[in-house]
Tab-separated table of C-alpha atoms in Angstrom:
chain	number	residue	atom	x	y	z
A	143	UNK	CA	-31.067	14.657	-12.622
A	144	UNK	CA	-27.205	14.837	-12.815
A	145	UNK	CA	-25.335	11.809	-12.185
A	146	UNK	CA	-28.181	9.618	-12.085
A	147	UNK	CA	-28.215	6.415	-14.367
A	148	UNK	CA	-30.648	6.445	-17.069
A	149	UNK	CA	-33.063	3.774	-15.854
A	150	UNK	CA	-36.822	3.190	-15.769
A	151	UNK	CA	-38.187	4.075	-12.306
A	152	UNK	CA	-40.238	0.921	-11.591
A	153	UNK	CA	-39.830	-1.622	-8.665
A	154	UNK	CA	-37.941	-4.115	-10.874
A	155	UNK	CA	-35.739	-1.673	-11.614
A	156	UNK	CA	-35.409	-0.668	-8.204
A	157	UNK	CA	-34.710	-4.559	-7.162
A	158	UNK	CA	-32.238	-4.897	-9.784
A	159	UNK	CA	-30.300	-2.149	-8.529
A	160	UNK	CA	-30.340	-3.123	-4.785
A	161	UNK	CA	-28.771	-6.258	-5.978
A	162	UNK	CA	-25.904	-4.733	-8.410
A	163	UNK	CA	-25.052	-2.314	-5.437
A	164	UNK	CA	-24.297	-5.337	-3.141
A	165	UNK	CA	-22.364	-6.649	-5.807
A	166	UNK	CA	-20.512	-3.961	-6.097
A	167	UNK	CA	-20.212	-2.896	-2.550
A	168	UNK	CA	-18.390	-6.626	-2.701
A	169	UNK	CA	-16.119	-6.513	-5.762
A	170	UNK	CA	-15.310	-2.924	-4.327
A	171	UNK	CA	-14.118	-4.852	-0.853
A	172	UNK	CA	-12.534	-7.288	-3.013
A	173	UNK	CA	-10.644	-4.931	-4.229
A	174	UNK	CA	-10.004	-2.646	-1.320
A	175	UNK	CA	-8.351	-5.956	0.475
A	176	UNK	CA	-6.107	-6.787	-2.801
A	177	UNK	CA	-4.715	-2.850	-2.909
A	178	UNK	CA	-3.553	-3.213	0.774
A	179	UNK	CA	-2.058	-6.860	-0.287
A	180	UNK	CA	-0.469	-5.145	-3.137
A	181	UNK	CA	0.604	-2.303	-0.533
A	182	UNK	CA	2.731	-4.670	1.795
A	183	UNK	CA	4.090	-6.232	-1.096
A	184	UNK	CA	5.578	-2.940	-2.655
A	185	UNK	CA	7.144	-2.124	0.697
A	186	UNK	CA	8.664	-5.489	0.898
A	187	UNK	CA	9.966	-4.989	-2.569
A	188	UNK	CA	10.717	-1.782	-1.939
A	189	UNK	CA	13.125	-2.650	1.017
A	190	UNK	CA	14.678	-5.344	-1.037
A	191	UNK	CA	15.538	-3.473	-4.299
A	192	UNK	CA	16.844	-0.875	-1.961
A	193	UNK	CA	19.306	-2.827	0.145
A	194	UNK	CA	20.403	-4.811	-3.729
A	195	UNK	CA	21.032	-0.801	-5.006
A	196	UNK	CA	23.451	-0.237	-2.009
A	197	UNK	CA	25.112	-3.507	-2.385
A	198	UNK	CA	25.585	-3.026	-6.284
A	199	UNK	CA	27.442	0.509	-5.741
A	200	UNK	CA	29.689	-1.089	-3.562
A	201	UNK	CA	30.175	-4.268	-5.738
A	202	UNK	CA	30.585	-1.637	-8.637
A	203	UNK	CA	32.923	0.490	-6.645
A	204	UNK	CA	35.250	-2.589	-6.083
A	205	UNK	CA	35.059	-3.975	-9.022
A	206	UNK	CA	36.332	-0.562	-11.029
A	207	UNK	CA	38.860	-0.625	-8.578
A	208	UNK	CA	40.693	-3.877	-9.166
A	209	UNK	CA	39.848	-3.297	-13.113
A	210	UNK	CA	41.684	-0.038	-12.774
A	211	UNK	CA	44.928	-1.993	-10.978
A	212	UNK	CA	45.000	-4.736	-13.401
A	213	UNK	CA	44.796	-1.916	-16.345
A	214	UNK	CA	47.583	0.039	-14.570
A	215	UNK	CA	49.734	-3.156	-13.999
A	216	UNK	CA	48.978	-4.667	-17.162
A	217	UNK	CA	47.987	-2.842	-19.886
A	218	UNK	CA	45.481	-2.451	-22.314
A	219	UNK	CA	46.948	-4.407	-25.045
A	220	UNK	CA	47.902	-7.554	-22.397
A	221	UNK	CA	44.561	-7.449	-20.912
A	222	UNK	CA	42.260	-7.665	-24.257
A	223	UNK	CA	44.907	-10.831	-25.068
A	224	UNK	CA	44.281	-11.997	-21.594
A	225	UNK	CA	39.903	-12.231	-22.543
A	226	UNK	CA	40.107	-13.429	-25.841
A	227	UNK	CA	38.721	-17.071	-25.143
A	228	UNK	CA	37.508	-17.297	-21.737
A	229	UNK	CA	34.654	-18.788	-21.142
A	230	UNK	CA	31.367	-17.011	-19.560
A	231	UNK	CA	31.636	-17.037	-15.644
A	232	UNK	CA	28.016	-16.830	-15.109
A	233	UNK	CA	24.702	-19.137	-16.135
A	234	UNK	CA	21.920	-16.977	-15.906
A	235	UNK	CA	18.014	-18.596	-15.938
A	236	UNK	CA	15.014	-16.694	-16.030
A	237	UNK	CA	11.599	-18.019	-15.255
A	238	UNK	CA	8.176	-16.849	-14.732
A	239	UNK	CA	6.754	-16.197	-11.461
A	240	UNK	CA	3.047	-15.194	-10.262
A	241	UNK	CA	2.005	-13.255	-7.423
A	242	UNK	CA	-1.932	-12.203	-6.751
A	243	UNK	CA	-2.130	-12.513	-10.845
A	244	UNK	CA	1.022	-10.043	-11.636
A	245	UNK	CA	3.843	-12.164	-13.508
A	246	UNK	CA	7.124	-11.066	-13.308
A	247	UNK	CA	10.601	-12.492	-13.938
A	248	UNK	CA	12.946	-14.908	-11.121
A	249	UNK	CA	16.139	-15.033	-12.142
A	250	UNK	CA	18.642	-17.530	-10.673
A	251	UNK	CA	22.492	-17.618	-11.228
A	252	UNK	CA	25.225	-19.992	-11.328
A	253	UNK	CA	28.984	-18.970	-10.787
A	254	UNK	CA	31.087	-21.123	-12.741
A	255	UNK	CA	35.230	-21.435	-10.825
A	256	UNK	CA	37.513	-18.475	-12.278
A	257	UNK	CA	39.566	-20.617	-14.654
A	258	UNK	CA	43.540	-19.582	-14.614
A	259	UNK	CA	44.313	-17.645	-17.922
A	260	UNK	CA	47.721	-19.358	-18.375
A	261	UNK	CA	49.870	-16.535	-19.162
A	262	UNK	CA	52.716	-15.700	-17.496
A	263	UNK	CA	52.299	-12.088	-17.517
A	264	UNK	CA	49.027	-11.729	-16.138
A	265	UNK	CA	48.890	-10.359	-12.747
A	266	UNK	CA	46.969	-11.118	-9.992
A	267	UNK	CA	44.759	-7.968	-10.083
A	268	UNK	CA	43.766	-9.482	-13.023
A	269	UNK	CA	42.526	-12.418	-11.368
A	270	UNK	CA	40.717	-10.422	-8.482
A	271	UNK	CA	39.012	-8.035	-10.859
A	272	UNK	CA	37.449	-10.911	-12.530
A	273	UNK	CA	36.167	-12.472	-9.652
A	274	UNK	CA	34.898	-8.952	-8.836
A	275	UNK	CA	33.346	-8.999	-11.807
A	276	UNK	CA	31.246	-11.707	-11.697
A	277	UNK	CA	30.177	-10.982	-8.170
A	278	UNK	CA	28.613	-7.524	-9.600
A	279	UNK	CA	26.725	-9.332	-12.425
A	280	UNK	CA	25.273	-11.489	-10.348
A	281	UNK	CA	23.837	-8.432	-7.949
A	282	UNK	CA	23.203	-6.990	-11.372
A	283	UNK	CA	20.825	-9.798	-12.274
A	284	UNK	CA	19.067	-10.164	-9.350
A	285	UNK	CA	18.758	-6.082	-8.875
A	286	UNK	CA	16.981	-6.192	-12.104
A	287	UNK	CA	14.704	-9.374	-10.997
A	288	UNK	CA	14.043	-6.784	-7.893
A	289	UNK	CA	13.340	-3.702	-9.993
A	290	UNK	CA	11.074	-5.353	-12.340
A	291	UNK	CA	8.988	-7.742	-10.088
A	292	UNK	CA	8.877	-3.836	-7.933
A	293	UNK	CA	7.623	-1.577	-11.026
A	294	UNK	CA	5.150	-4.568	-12.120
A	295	UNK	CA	3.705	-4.612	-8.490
A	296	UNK	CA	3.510	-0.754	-8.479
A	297	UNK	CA	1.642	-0.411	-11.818
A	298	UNK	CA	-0.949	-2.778	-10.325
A	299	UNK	CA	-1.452	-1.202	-7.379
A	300	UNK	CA	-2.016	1.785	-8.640
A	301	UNK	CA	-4.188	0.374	-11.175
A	302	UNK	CA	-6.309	-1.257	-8.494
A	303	UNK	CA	-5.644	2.099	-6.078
A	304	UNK	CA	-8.228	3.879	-9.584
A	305	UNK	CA	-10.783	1.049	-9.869
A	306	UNK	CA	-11.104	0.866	-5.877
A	307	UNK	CA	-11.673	4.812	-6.138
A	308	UNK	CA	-13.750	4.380	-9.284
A	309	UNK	CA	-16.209	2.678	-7.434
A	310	UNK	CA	-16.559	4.187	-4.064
A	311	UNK	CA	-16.666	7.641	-5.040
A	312	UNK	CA	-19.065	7.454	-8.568
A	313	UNK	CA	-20.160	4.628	-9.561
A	314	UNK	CA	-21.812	3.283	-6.312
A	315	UNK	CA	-22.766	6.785	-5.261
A	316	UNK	CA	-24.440	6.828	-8.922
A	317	UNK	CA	-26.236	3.353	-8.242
A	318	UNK	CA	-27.631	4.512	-5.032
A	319	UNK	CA	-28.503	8.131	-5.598
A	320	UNK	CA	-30.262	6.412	-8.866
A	321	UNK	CA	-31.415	4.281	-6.088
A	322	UNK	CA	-32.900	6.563	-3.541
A	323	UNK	CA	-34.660	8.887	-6.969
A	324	UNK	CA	-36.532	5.516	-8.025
A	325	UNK	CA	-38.243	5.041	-4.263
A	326	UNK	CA	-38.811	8.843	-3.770
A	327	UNK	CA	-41.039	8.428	-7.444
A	328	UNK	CA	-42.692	5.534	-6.680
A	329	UNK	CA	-43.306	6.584	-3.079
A	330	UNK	CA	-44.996	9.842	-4.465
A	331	UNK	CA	-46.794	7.650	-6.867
A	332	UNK	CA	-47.797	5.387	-3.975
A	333	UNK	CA	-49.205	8.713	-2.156
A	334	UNK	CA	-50.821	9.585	-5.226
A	335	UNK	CA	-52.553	6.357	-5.542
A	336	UNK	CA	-53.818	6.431	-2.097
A	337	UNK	CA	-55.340	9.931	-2.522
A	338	UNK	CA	-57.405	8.880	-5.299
A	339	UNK	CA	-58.392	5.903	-3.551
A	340	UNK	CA	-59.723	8.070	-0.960
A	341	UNK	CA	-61.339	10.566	-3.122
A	342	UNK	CA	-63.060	7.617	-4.968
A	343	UNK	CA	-64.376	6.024	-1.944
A	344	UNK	CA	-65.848	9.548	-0.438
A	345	UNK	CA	-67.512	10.234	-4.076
A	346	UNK	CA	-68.892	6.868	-3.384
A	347	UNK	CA	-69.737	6.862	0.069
A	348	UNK	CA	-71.803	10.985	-0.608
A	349	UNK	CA	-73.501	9.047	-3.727
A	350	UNK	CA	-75.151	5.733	-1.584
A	351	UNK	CA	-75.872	9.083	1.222
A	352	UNK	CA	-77.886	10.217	-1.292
């Protein structure tokens, strides 16, 4: 029969498989209560890494504005002499975090003070667009904290969304129709049984008549 597992139709076999369908029948429950964990979390995520995107096209708005004032005011010859030198404004750490058994990246950052260039010529745009600047990197780095930690959750929860459908729609219908075949044999065997039993005891009973 189709679909059926290729098994030996006896009552041990037919106690073994009671037993691996309750164990499935769990891990499948198991699994159906991690997927809807998984679930919330994506939303969450989802909510988060939407809000950062919003807040980034702002920051990124802004910041080309003030770059494009201190370019107008200043020049691109004065403001590539203005760089050369200064010191990174951000520290950026990245660590290892675990949710449910999915790792994916924190990241924290540090602003260091916007130093004074110490030209004379620079102008104050100049100034502003760097502050600008690091403002945007920072929503940069914790957007991509957000997208990755999202996309990680995602993959699992689809992955977990295909084992969660694995089992309740073939391999535990398998075990049980597999199941339900073994005690249909052995209950016709059973009849079987009982039917000779009968006929032996008649022959028996006509032959002592005699």
């Amino acid at each position: 029969m189709k679909g059926l597992l290729k098994v030996r139709p006896t009552k041990s076999t037919l106690l073994a498989l009671r037993r691996q369908v309750v164990s499935l029948q769990h891990g499948h429950d198991l699994l159906e209560r991690k997927r809807e964990l998984l679930t919330r979390l994506v939303h969450q995520r989802l909510k988060k890494y939407r809000e950062l995107r919003l807040n980034v096209r702002d920051a990124l708005q802004q910041t080309y504005h003030w770059v494009a004032i201190a370019h107008m005011r200043m020049g691109s010859t004065q403001l590539r002499q203005a760089v050369i030198g200064l010191k990174p404004a951000l520290t950026i750490t990245i660590l290892p975090r675990s949710s449910i058994g999915i790792e994916y990246p924190t990241v924290s950052v540090e602003s260091a003070p916007i130093l004074p260039v110490g030209l004379m010529w620079t102008d104050a745009s100049f100034d502003e667009a760097r502050s600008r600047m690091t403002e945007t990197a920072a929503l940069l780095a914790h957007l991509g904290e957000a997208e990755t930690a999202l996309w990680r959750l995602l993959t699992e929860q689809r992955k977990t969304q295909k084992r969660v459908n694995a089992l309740k729609y073939n391999v535990i219908p398998r075990y049980r129709a597999t199941i339900h075949h073994i005690e249909s044999i052995l209950s016709e065997e059973e009849r079987n049984t009982l039917f000779q039993l009968k006929v032996m005891r008649e022959q028996i009973e006509a032959a002592e008549g005699a």
